[in-house]
Short mmCIF file of C-alpha atoms and ligand atoms in Angstrom, two decimals:
data_model
loop_
_atom_site.label_atom_id
_atom_site.label_comp_id
_atom_site.label_asym_id
_atom_site.label_seq_id
_atom_site.Cartn_x
_atom_site.Cartn_y
_atom_site.Cartn_z
CA MET A 1 -19.98 -44.42 -73.44
CA HIS A 2 -18.96 -48.22 -73.46
CA ALA A 3 -15.23 -48.23 -74.23
CA GLY A 4 -15.09 -51.83 -74.72
CA LEU A 5 -11.58 -52.16 -72.99
CA THR A 6 -12.16 -55.01 -70.66
CA GLY A 7 -9.56 -57.66 -71.20
CA LYS A 8 -7.11 -55.11 -73.31
CA ALA A 9 -3.78 -54.27 -72.07
CA ALA A 10 -2.35 -50.82 -72.17
CA LEU A 11 1.13 -49.29 -71.79
CA VAL A 12 0.99 -45.53 -70.80
CA CYS A 13 4.40 -43.72 -70.76
CA ALA A 14 5.65 -40.91 -68.40
CA ALA A 15 2.64 -41.66 -66.03
CA SER A 16 3.82 -40.93 -62.53
CA ARG A 17 1.87 -37.63 -62.66
CA GLY A 18 0.21 -35.23 -65.00
CA LEU A 19 -1.40 -36.21 -68.25
CA GLY A 20 0.14 -39.78 -68.49
CA LYS A 21 -1.35 -40.61 -65.05
CA ALA A 22 -4.75 -39.42 -65.84
CA ALA A 23 -4.66 -41.44 -69.11
CA ALA A 24 -3.70 -44.56 -67.17
CA ARG A 25 -6.48 -43.91 -64.77
CA GLY A 26 -8.98 -43.52 -67.37
CA LEU A 27 -8.18 -46.51 -69.25
CA ALA A 28 -8.01 -48.64 -65.94
CA ALA A 29 -11.47 -47.24 -64.94
CA GLU A 30 -12.65 -48.63 -68.29
CA GLY A 31 -11.43 -52.13 -67.44
CA ALA A 32 -7.99 -52.29 -69.14
CA SER A 33 -4.96 -53.61 -67.49
CA VAL A 34 -2.36 -50.97 -67.41
CA ALA A 35 1.43 -50.74 -67.29
CA ILE A 36 2.81 -47.34 -66.53
CA CYS A 37 6.30 -46.09 -66.57
CA ALA A 38 8.35 -43.13 -65.41
CA ARG A 39 12.08 -42.76 -64.36
CA SER A 40 11.67 -42.52 -60.69
CA GLN A 41 10.32 -45.64 -58.76
CA GLU A 42 8.82 -44.08 -55.51
CA PRO A 43 6.35 -41.68 -57.32
CA LEU A 44 5.69 -44.26 -59.91
CA GLU A 45 4.81 -46.97 -57.40
CA ALA A 46 2.56 -44.41 -55.51
CA ALA A 47 0.76 -43.43 -58.76
CA ALA A 48 0.12 -47.27 -59.48
CA GLU A 49 -1.15 -48.04 -56.05
CA GLU A 50 -3.55 -45.02 -56.25
CA ILE A 51 -4.90 -46.24 -59.62
CA ARG A 52 -5.09 -49.76 -58.36
CA ALA A 53 -7.10 -48.75 -55.27
CA GLU A 54 -9.48 -46.32 -57.26
CA THR A 55 -10.20 -48.78 -60.10
CA GLY A 56 -9.34 -52.41 -59.00
CA ALA A 57 -7.37 -52.76 -62.21
CA VAL A 58 -4.08 -54.58 -62.63
CA VAL A 59 -1.61 -51.63 -62.74
CA LEU A 60 2.28 -52.40 -63.32
CA ALA A 61 4.85 -49.82 -62.31
CA LEU A 62 7.91 -50.21 -64.63
CA VAL A 63 10.83 -47.74 -64.04
CA ALA A 64 12.17 -46.67 -67.43
CA ASP A 65 13.35 -43.31 -69.10
CA VAL A 66 11.59 -43.43 -72.51
CA SER A 67 14.43 -41.26 -74.12
CA ARG A 68 16.75 -44.49 -73.83
CA GLN A 69 16.24 -47.30 -76.63
CA ALA A 70 17.29 -50.00 -74.10
CA ASP A 71 14.57 -48.95 -71.62
CA VAL A 72 11.99 -48.58 -74.26
CA VAL A 73 12.63 -52.26 -75.34
CA ARG A 74 12.60 -53.48 -71.70
CA VAL A 75 9.42 -51.86 -70.88
CA VAL A 76 7.40 -53.13 -73.97
CA ASP A 77 8.81 -56.50 -73.30
CA GLU A 78 7.92 -56.57 -69.58
CA THR A 79 4.36 -55.17 -70.28
CA VAL A 80 3.74 -58.08 -72.63
CA ARG A 81 5.35 -60.71 -70.51
CA ARG A 82 3.24 -59.76 -67.47
CA LEU A 83 0.02 -58.68 -69.02
CA GLY A 84 0.16 -61.28 -71.56
CA ARG A 85 -0.63 -59.10 -74.45
CA LEU A 86 -0.41 -55.28 -75.47
CA ASP A 87 -3.40 -53.56 -77.18
CA ILE A 88 -2.97 -49.89 -76.44
CA LEU A 89 0.10 -47.66 -76.34
CA VAL A 90 0.07 -44.15 -74.99
CA THR A 91 3.40 -42.32 -75.92
CA ASN A 92 4.18 -39.44 -73.79
CA SER A 93 7.38 -38.13 -71.83
CA GLY A 94 8.36 -34.95 -70.15
CA GLY A 95 8.24 -31.71 -72.23
CA PRO A 96 11.44 -30.74 -73.81
CA LYS A 97 13.41 -27.64 -72.47
CA ALA A 98 11.60 -24.46 -72.88
CA GLY A 99 13.51 -21.43 -74.35
CA LEU A 100 14.30 -19.07 -77.38
CA PHE A 101 16.67 -20.31 -80.29
CA GLY A 102 19.75 -18.72 -78.73
CA ALA A 103 19.48 -20.59 -75.55
CA ILE A 104 19.38 -23.90 -77.05
CA SER A 105 22.54 -25.96 -77.46
CA ASP A 106 23.26 -28.63 -79.77
CA ALA A 107 23.06 -31.15 -76.90
CA ASP A 108 19.64 -29.82 -76.00
CA TRP A 109 18.42 -30.42 -79.65
CA ARG A 110 19.73 -34.07 -79.49
CA ASP A 111 18.19 -34.69 -75.98
CA ALA A 112 14.73 -33.29 -77.23
CA VAL A 113 15.01 -35.58 -80.36
CA ASP A 114 15.54 -38.42 -78.04
CA LEU A 115 12.86 -37.43 -75.67
CA VAL A 116 10.00 -36.29 -77.86
CA LEU A 117 10.52 -37.94 -81.37
CA LEU A 118 12.54 -41.16 -80.88
CA SER A 119 10.81 -42.17 -77.83
CA ALA A 120 7.68 -42.33 -79.70
CA VAL A 121 9.03 -43.96 -82.70
CA ARG A 122 10.86 -46.64 -80.66
CA LEU A 123 7.92 -47.32 -78.78
CA CYS A 124 5.90 -48.08 -81.75
CA SER A 125 8.50 -50.23 -83.22
CA GLU A 126 8.52 -52.46 -80.15
CA ALA A 127 4.73 -52.33 -79.69
CA VAL A 128 3.46 -52.74 -83.09
CA PRO A 129 4.57 -56.54 -83.57
CA HIS A 130 2.47 -57.53 -80.39
CA MET A 131 -0.37 -55.60 -81.59
CA ARG A 132 -0.31 -57.35 -84.78
CA ARG A 133 -0.23 -60.61 -82.92
CA VAL A 134 -3.59 -59.79 -81.29
CA GLY A 135 -5.21 -58.74 -84.52
CA GLY A 136 -5.11 -54.87 -84.02
CA GLY A 137 -4.36 -51.98 -81.56
CA ARG A 138 -4.54 -48.27 -80.70
CA ILE A 139 -1.58 -45.82 -80.58
CA VAL A 140 -2.20 -42.55 -79.02
CA HIS A 141 0.61 -40.05 -79.04
CA ILE A 142 0.42 -37.12 -76.57
CA THR A 143 1.59 -34.16 -78.54
CA SER A 144 0.66 -30.45 -77.99
CA VAL A 145 -1.19 -27.73 -79.60
CA SER A 146 2.35 -26.50 -80.70
CA ALA A 147 2.07 -29.27 -83.36
CA LYS A 148 -0.46 -26.92 -84.99
CA GLN A 149 0.49 -23.48 -83.88
CA PRO A 150 4.01 -22.50 -82.66
CA ILE A 151 4.00 -21.24 -78.88
CA PRO A 152 6.46 -18.28 -78.46
CA GLY A 153 9.51 -19.48 -76.31
CA LEU A 154 9.05 -23.20 -77.00
CA MET A 155 11.48 -23.75 -79.86
CA LEU A 156 12.03 -27.43 -79.22
CA SER A 157 8.39 -28.36 -78.80
CA ASN A 158 7.30 -26.26 -81.86
CA ALA A 159 10.08 -28.08 -83.94
CA LEU A 160 9.50 -31.70 -82.73
CA ARG A 161 5.74 -31.95 -81.92
CA PRO A 162 5.05 -31.56 -85.81
CA ALA A 163 7.63 -34.35 -86.34
CA VAL A 164 5.76 -36.53 -84.17
CA THR A 165 2.63 -35.82 -85.92
CA GLY A 166 4.00 -36.54 -89.29
CA PHE A 167 5.40 -39.73 -88.08
CA ALA A 168 1.84 -40.64 -86.64
CA LYS A 169 0.01 -39.72 -89.86
CA THR A 170 2.46 -41.79 -91.98
CA LEU A 171 2.34 -44.74 -89.57
CA ALA A 172 -1.42 -44.59 -89.41
CA ALA A 173 -1.48 -45.27 -93.29
CA GLU A 174 1.09 -48.00 -93.02
CA LEU A 175 -0.75 -49.91 -90.22
CA ALA A 176 -4.33 -49.49 -91.23
CA ARG A 177 -4.59 -52.79 -92.79
CA ASP A 178 -3.27 -54.29 -89.54
CA ASN A 179 -6.16 -52.75 -87.80
CA ILE A 180 -3.65 -50.77 -85.84
CA LEU A 181 -5.08 -47.06 -85.46
CA VAL A 182 -2.69 -44.25 -84.89
CA ASN A 183 -3.84 -40.94 -83.50
CA CYS A 184 -2.45 -37.79 -81.62
CA VAL A 185 -4.11 -35.91 -78.69
CA ALA A 186 -2.87 -32.41 -78.62
CA PRO A 187 -3.48 -30.83 -75.32
CA GLY A 188 -3.64 -27.17 -74.87
CA TYR A 189 -2.86 -25.51 -71.40
CA THR A 190 -3.72 -28.04 -68.92
CA ARG A 191 -3.47 -27.92 -65.19
CA THR A 192 -0.34 -29.92 -64.33
CA GLU A 193 3.17 -29.33 -62.69
CA ARG A 194 4.56 -28.85 -66.13
CA VAL A 195 2.43 -26.05 -66.86
CA VAL A 196 3.04 -24.33 -63.59
CA ALA A 197 6.75 -24.79 -64.20
CA LEU A 198 6.48 -23.16 -67.77
CA ALA A 199 4.47 -20.30 -66.36
CA GLN A 200 7.13 -19.72 -63.58
CA ALA A 201 9.95 -19.80 -66.26
CA ALA A 202 7.83 -17.20 -68.40
CA ALA A 203 7.51 -15.15 -65.17
CA ALA A 204 11.28 -15.08 -64.60
CA ARG A 205 12.13 -14.38 -68.32
CA GLU A 206 9.67 -11.41 -68.42
CA GLY A 207 10.12 -10.15 -64.81
CA ALA A 208 6.38 -10.57 -64.38
CA ALA A 209 4.30 -11.90 -61.44
CA LEU A 210 3.03 -15.65 -61.90
CA ASP A 211 -0.49 -14.51 -61.57
CA THR A 212 -0.11 -12.14 -64.56
CA ILE A 213 1.32 -14.86 -66.76
CA GLN A 214 -1.23 -17.59 -65.81
CA ALA A 215 -4.20 -14.84 -66.41
CA ARG A 216 -2.75 -14.11 -69.82
CA ASN A 217 -2.63 -17.82 -70.82
CA ILE A 218 -6.24 -18.27 -69.81
CA GLN A 219 -7.32 -15.23 -71.66
CA GLU A 220 -6.30 -16.96 -75.02
CA ILE A 221 -8.60 -19.72 -74.10
CA PRO A 222 -12.22 -19.17 -75.43
CA LEU A 223 -13.61 -21.38 -72.83
CA GLY A 224 -11.96 -19.26 -70.09
CA ARG A 225 -10.21 -21.97 -68.24
CA MET A 226 -7.35 -24.40 -68.26
CA ALA A 227 -8.23 -27.90 -69.05
CA GLU A 228 -7.80 -30.64 -66.35
CA PRO A 229 -5.70 -33.66 -66.96
CA GLU A 230 -8.99 -35.78 -66.88
CA ASP A 231 -10.23 -33.89 -70.04
CA ILE A 232 -7.08 -34.93 -71.89
CA ALA A 233 -7.51 -38.67 -70.56
CA ASP A 234 -11.08 -38.82 -71.86
CA ALA A 235 -9.89 -38.09 -75.30
CA ILE A 236 -7.27 -40.63 -74.96
CA VAL A 237 -9.57 -43.29 -73.68
CA PHE A 238 -12.08 -42.66 -76.63
CA LEU A 239 -9.25 -42.96 -79.14
CA ALA A 240 -8.11 -46.21 -77.49
CA SER A 241 -11.57 -47.57 -77.37
CA GLU A 242 -13.79 -49.52 -80.00
CA ARG A 243 -15.98 -46.46 -80.49
CA SER A 244 -13.10 -44.71 -82.44
CA ARG A 245 -12.95 -47.57 -84.80
CA SER A 246 -13.07 -45.44 -87.93
CA ILE A 247 -10.71 -42.70 -86.80
CA THR A 248 -6.93 -42.98 -87.70
CA GLY A 249 -4.19 -40.62 -88.76
CA THR A 250 -5.75 -37.52 -86.84
CA THR A 251 -4.94 -35.01 -84.32
CA LEU A 252 -7.68 -34.33 -81.67
CA ALA A 253 -6.89 -30.97 -79.75
CA VAL A 254 -8.15 -30.79 -76.32
CA ASP A 255 -7.60 -27.01 -75.81
CA GLY A 256 -10.79 -25.16 -74.79
CA GLY A 257 -10.77 -23.57 -78.33
CA TYR A 258 -7.21 -22.16 -78.10
CA LEU A 259 -6.14 -22.95 -81.69
CA ARG A 260 -7.31 -20.58 -84.25
CA GLY A 261 -6.81 -22.43 -87.41
CA LEU A 262 -9.40 -24.40 -89.17
CA LEU A 263 -7.62 -27.92 -89.35
P1 LIG B 1 4.30 -33.57 -66.13
O1 LIG B 1 5.79 -32.81 -66.15
O2 LIG B 1 3.27 -33.05 -65.10
O3 LIG B 1 4.60 -35.06 -66.16
C1 LIG B 1 5.41 -35.53 -66.90
C2 LIG B 1 5.49 -37.15 -66.56
O4 LIG B 1 6.57 -37.69 -67.36
C3 LIG B 1 6.10 -37.35 -65.28
O5 LIG B 1 5.39 -38.49 -64.84
C4 LIG B 1 7.55 -37.60 -65.41
O6 LIG B 1 8.09 -38.56 -64.31
C5 LIG B 1 7.50 -38.37 -66.65
N1 LIG B 1 8.78 -38.31 -67.38
C6 LIG B 1 9.48 -37.04 -67.68
N2 LIG B 1 10.51 -37.57 -68.51
C7 LIG B 1 10.47 -38.84 -68.76
C8 LIG B 1 11.24 -39.73 -69.33
N3 LIG B 1 12.34 -39.26 -69.99
N4 LIG B 1 11.00 -41.07 -69.36
C9 LIG B 1 9.90 -41.53 -68.59
N5 LIG B 1 9.18 -40.48 -68.05
C10 LIG B 1 9.35 -39.25 -68.06
O7 LIG B 1 3.86 -33.21 -67.76
P2 LIG B 1 2.45 -33.08 -68.18
O8 LIG B 1 1.82 -31.60 -68.10
O9 LIG B 1 1.65 -34.22 -67.88
O10 LIG B 1 2.82 -33.22 -69.59
C11 LIG B 1 2.97 -34.47 -70.33
C12 LIG B 1 3.47 -34.21 -71.79
O11 LIG B 1 2.43 -33.29 -72.55
C13 LIG B 1 4.65 -33.30 -71.89
O12 LIG B 1 5.45 -33.65 -73.01
C14 LIG B 1 4.21 -31.86 -72.13
O13 LIG B 1 5.00 -30.91 -72.94
C15 LIG B 1 2.96 -32.21 -72.95
N6 LIG B 1 1.95 -31.16 -72.91
C16 LIG B 1 1.36 -30.61 -71.77
C17 LIG B 1 0.36 -29.67 -71.79
C18 LIG B 1 -0.18 -29.10 -70.50
O14 LIG B 1 -0.65 -28.06 -70.44
N7 LIG B 1 0.09 -29.82 -69.36
C19 LIG B 1 0.09 -29.06 -72.91
C20 LIG B 1 0.62 -29.33 -74.21
C21 LIG B 1 1.49 -30.58 -74.15
#
């Protein structure tokens, strides 16, 4: 597939590892210049260097916590100042705290709203004027299958991923005439450190072995395996590319068939 990303500039958030890093690598491999952000300098620099070495692309490493408005403003500003433009925004963050309703405090709810919902909203607020200036753009939100089907024990994700999806759908209609396309990619179980940590939490909660929990998770996937981060990245690159020019306001699940609903 020719993605048509040469000369484009992308900001990929929460990208020192996992899905964000894979998305940044995928966009860089297709010729985009990429800014990546995460909270800790060292792993972020290491990820940037790895992607530069693999792809030869320009990769900026910008330390930022996407749950803080001031960091969001600075990171978008610096991306545009140093890359000269902004065409593609991939919103992403660490996952919200896992747990049942009774174990989640008021502060946890507020933190999760900042981390999951307001990070996406604020990133779009800052990025959209720059996209308008270059005649269009692509926004891809990394959400979760929990946007469509709640996952037991993930109250915060189940409540807030649908909020991001509703925001994205509404924004897609508002920005369509600006040629700014807005979509979500909803990963299912994908082999990252986050997923291993969630399986460990479930094992501790249920007093079960880690292997048992992981085998149970995989059993629910018709393809019979977890996705790899690159599988999610491929969907993001497609939605960021010229080839997706008629797709906006949709959610693309990359889940090995996990979701049982029709839509
Ligand atoms: P991960 O924990 O492996 O990586 C998260 C990345 O986000 C890291 O680079 C971390 O440094 C960065 N990060 C965390 N909090 C941040 C913050 N406040 N500001 C900036 N950077 C921050 O996670 P992952 O598996 O790559 O998942 C990414 C997102 O996708 C998460 O929100 C997760 O809930 C969601 N998701 C993952 C899966 C999966 O199976 N891996 C499935 C569905 C949804």
